[in-house]
PDB file of C-alpha atoms and ligand atoms in Angstrom:
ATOM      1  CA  UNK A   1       0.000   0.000   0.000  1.00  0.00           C
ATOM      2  CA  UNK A   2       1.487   3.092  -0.890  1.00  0.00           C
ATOM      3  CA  UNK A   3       0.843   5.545   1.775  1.00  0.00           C
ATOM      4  CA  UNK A   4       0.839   2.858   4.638  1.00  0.00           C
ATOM      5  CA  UNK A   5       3.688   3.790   7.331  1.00  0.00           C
ATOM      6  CA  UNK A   6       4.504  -0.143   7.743  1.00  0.00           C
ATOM      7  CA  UNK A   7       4.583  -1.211   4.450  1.00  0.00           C
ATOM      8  CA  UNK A   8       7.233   1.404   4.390  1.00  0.00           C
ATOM      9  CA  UNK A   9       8.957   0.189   6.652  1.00  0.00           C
ATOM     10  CA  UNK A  10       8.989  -3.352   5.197  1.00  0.00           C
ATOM     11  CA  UNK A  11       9.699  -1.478   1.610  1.00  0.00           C
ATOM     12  CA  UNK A  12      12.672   0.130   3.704  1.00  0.00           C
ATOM     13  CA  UNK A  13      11.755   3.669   2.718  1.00  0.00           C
ATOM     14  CA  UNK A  14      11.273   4.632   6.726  1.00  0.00           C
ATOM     15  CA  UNK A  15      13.773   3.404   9.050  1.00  0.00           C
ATOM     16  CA  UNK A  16      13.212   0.863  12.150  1.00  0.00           C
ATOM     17  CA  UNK A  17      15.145  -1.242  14.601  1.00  0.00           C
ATOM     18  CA  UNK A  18      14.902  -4.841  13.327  1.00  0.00           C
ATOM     19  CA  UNK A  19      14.819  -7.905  15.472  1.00  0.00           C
ATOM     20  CA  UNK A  20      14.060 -10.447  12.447  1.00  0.00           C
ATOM     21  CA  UNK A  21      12.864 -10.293   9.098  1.00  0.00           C
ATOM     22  CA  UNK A  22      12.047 -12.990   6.328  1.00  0.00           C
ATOM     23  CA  UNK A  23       9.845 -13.770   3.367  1.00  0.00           C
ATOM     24  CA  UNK A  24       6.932 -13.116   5.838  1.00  0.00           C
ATOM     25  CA  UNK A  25       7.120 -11.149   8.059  1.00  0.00           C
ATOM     26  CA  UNK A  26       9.089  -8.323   9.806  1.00  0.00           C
ATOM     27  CA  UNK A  27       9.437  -7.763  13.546  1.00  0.00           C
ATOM     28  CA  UNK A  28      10.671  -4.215  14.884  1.00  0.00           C
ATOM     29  CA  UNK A  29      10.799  -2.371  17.875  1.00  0.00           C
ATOM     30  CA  UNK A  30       7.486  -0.397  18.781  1.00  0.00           C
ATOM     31  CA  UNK A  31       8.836   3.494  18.198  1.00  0.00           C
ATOM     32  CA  UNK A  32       6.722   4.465  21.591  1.00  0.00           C
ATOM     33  CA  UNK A  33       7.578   1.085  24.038  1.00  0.00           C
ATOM     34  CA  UNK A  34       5.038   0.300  26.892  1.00  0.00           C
ATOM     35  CA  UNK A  35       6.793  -1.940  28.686  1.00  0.00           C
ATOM     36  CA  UNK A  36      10.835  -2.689  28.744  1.00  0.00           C
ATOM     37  CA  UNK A  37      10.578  -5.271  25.597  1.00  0.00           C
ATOM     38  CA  UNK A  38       7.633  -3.916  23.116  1.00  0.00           C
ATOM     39  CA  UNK A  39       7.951  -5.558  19.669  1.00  0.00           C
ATOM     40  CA  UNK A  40       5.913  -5.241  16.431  1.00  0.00           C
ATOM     41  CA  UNK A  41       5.145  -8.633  14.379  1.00  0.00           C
ATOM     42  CA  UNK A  42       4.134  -7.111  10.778  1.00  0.00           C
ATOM     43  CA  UNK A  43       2.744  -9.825   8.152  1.00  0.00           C
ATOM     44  CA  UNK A  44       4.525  -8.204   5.564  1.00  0.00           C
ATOM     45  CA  UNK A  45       1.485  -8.838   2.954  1.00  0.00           C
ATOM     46  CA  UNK A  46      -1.175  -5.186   3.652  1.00  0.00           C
ATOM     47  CA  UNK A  47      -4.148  -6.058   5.302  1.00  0.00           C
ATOM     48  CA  UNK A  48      -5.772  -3.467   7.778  1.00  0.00           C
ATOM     49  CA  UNK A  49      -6.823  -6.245  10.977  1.00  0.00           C
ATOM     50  CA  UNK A  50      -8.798  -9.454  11.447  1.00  0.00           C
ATOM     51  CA  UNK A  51     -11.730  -8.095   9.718  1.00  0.00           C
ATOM     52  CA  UNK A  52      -9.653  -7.699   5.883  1.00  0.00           C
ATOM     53  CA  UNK A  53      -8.933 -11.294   5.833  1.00  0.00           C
ATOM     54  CA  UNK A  54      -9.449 -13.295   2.957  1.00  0.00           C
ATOM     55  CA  UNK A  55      -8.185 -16.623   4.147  1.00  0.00           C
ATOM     56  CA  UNK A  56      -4.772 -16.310   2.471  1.00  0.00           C
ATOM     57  CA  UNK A  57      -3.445 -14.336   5.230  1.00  0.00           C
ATOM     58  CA  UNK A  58      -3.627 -17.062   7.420  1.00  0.00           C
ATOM     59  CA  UNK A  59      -0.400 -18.631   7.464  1.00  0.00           C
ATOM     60  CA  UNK A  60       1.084 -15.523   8.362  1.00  0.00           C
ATOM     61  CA  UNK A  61      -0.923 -14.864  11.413  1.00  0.00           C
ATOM     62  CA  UNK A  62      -0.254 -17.825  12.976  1.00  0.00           C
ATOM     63  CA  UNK A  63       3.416 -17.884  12.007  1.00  0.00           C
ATOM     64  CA  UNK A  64       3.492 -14.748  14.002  1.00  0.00           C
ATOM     65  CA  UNK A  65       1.837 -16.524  17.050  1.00  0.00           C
ATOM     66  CA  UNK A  66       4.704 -18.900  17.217  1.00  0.00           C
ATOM     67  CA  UNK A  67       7.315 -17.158  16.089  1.00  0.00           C
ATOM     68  CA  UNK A  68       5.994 -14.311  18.621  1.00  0.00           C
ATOM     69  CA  UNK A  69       6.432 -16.906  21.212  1.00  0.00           C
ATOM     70  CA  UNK A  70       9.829 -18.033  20.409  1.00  0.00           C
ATOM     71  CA  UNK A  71      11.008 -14.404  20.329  1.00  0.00           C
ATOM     72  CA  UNK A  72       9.731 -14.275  23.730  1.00  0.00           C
ATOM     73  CA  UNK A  73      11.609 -17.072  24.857  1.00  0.00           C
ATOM     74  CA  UNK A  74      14.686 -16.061  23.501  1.00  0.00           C
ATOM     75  CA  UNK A  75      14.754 -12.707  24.816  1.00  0.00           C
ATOM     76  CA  UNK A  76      13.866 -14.438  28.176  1.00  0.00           C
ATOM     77  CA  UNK A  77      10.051 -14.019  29.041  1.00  0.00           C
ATOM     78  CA  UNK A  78       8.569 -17.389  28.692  1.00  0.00           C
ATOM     79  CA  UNK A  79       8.760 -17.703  32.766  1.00  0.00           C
ATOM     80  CA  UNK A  80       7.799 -14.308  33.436  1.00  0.00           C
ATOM     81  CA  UNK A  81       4.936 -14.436  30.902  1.00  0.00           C
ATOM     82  CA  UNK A  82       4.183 -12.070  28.051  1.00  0.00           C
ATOM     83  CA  UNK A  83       1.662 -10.465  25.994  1.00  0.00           C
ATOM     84  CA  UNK A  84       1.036 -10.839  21.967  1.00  0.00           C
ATOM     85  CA  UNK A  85      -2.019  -8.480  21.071  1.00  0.00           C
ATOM     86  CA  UNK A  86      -3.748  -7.098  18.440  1.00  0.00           C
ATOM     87  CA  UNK A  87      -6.304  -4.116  18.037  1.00  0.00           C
ATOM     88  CA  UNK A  88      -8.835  -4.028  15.531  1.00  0.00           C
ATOM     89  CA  UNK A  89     -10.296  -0.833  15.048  1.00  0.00           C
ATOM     90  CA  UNK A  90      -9.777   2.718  16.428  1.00  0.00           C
ATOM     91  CA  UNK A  91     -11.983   1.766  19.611  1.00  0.00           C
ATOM     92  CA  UNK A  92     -10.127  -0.463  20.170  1.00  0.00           C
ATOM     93  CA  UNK A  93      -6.677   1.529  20.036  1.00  0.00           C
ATOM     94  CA  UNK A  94      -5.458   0.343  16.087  1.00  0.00           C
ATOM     95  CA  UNK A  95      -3.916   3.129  15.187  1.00  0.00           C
ATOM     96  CA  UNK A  96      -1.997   2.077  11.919  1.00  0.00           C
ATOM     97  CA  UNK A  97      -4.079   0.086   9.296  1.00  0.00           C
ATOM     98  CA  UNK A  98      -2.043  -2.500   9.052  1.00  0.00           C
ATOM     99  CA  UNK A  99      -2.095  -5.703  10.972  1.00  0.00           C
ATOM    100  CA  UNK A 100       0.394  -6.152  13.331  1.00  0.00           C
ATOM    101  CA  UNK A 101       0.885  -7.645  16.353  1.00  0.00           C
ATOM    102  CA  UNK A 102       2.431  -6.609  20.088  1.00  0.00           C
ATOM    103  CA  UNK A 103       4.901  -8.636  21.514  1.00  0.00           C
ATOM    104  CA  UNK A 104       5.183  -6.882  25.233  1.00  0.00           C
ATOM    105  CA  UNK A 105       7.296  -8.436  28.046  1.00  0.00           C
ATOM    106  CA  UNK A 106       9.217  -7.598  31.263  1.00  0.00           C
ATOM    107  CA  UNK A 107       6.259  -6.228  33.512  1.00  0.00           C
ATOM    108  CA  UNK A 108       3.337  -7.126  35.175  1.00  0.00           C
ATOM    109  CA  UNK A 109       0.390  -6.674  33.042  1.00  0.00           C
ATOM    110  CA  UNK A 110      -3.388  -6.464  34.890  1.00  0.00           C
ATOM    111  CA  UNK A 111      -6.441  -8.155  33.432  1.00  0.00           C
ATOM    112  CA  UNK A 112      -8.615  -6.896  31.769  1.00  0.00           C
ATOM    113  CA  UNK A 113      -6.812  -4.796  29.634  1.00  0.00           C
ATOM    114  CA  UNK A 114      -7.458  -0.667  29.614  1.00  0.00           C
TER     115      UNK A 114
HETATM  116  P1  AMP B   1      -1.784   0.082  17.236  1.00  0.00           P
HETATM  117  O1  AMP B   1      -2.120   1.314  18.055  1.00  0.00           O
HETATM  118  O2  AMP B   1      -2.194  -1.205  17.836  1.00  0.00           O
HETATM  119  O3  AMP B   1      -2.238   0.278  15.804  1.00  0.00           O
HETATM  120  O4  AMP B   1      -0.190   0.019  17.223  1.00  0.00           O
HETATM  121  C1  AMP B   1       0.591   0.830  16.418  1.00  0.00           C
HETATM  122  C2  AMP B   1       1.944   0.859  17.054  1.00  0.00           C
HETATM  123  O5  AMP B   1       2.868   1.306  16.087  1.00  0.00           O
HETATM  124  C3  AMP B   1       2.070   1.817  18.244  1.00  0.00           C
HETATM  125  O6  AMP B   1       2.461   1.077  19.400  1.00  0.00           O
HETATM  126  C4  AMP B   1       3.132   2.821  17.794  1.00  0.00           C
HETATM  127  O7  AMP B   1       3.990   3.214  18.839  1.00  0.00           O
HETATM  128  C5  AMP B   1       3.864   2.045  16.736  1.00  0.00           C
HETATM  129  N1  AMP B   1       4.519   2.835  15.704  1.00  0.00           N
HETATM  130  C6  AMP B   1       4.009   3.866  14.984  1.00  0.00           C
HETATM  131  N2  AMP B   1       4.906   4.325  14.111  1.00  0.00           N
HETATM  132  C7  AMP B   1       6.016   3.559  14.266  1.00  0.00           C
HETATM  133  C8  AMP B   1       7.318   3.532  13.644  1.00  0.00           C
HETATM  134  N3  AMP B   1       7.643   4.400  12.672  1.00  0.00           N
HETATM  135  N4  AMP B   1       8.219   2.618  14.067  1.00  0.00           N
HETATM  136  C9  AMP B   1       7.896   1.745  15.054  1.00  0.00           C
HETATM  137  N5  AMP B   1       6.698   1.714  15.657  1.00  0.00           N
HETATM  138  C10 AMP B   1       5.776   2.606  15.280  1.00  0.00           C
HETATM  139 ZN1   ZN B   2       0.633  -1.697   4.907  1.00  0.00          ZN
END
């Protein structure tokens, strides 16, 4: 998408701090981090959130589950626990169109969420 900050990050045209990248998907370091390890997952394929799903995106989404949780491991959370989540919609906090998913560890988190 052209005018989609994310895909311009995958494209390259805005910089980020990378943590992996492949064929699929790109994971970065949230710009603004809520809690002391705050990742993005990015499918790198545009779609806006769970509702703009054809059935091809699939794959990707739950590569990002797992390979969410093995980042977490790595850097040391699965213990401690940690959260992957996803917003769909503005009322619900998205606030860029593309789906993407938050990998946030090293706190305690409270149920439910604000
Ligand atoms: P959401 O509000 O769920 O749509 O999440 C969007 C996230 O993208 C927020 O946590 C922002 O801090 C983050 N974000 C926005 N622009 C950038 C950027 N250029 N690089 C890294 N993270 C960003
Ligand atoms: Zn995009």
């Amino acid at each position: 998408m052209e005018n989609c900050i994310f895909c311009k990050i995958i494209r390259g045209e805005i910089p980020s701090k990378k943590v992996f990248e492949d064929d699929r998907i790109l994971v970065i370091e949230d710009i603004t981090p809520q809690a002391p390890l705050h990742l993005l997952l990015l499918p790198k394929r545009h779609f806006v959130n769970s509702l703009d799903m054809s059935g091809e995106e699939d794959g990707e989404v739950g590569y990002i589950f797992r390979k969410g949780g093995e980042i977490a491991k790595q850097k040391g959370f699965a213990e401690s626990g940690f959260r992957l989540v996803q917003n769909n919609g503005a009322g619900a906090g998205q606030s860029v169109f593309h789906a993407h998913f938050h990998l946030l560890a090293g706190r305690a988190f409270t149920w439910p969420p604000g």
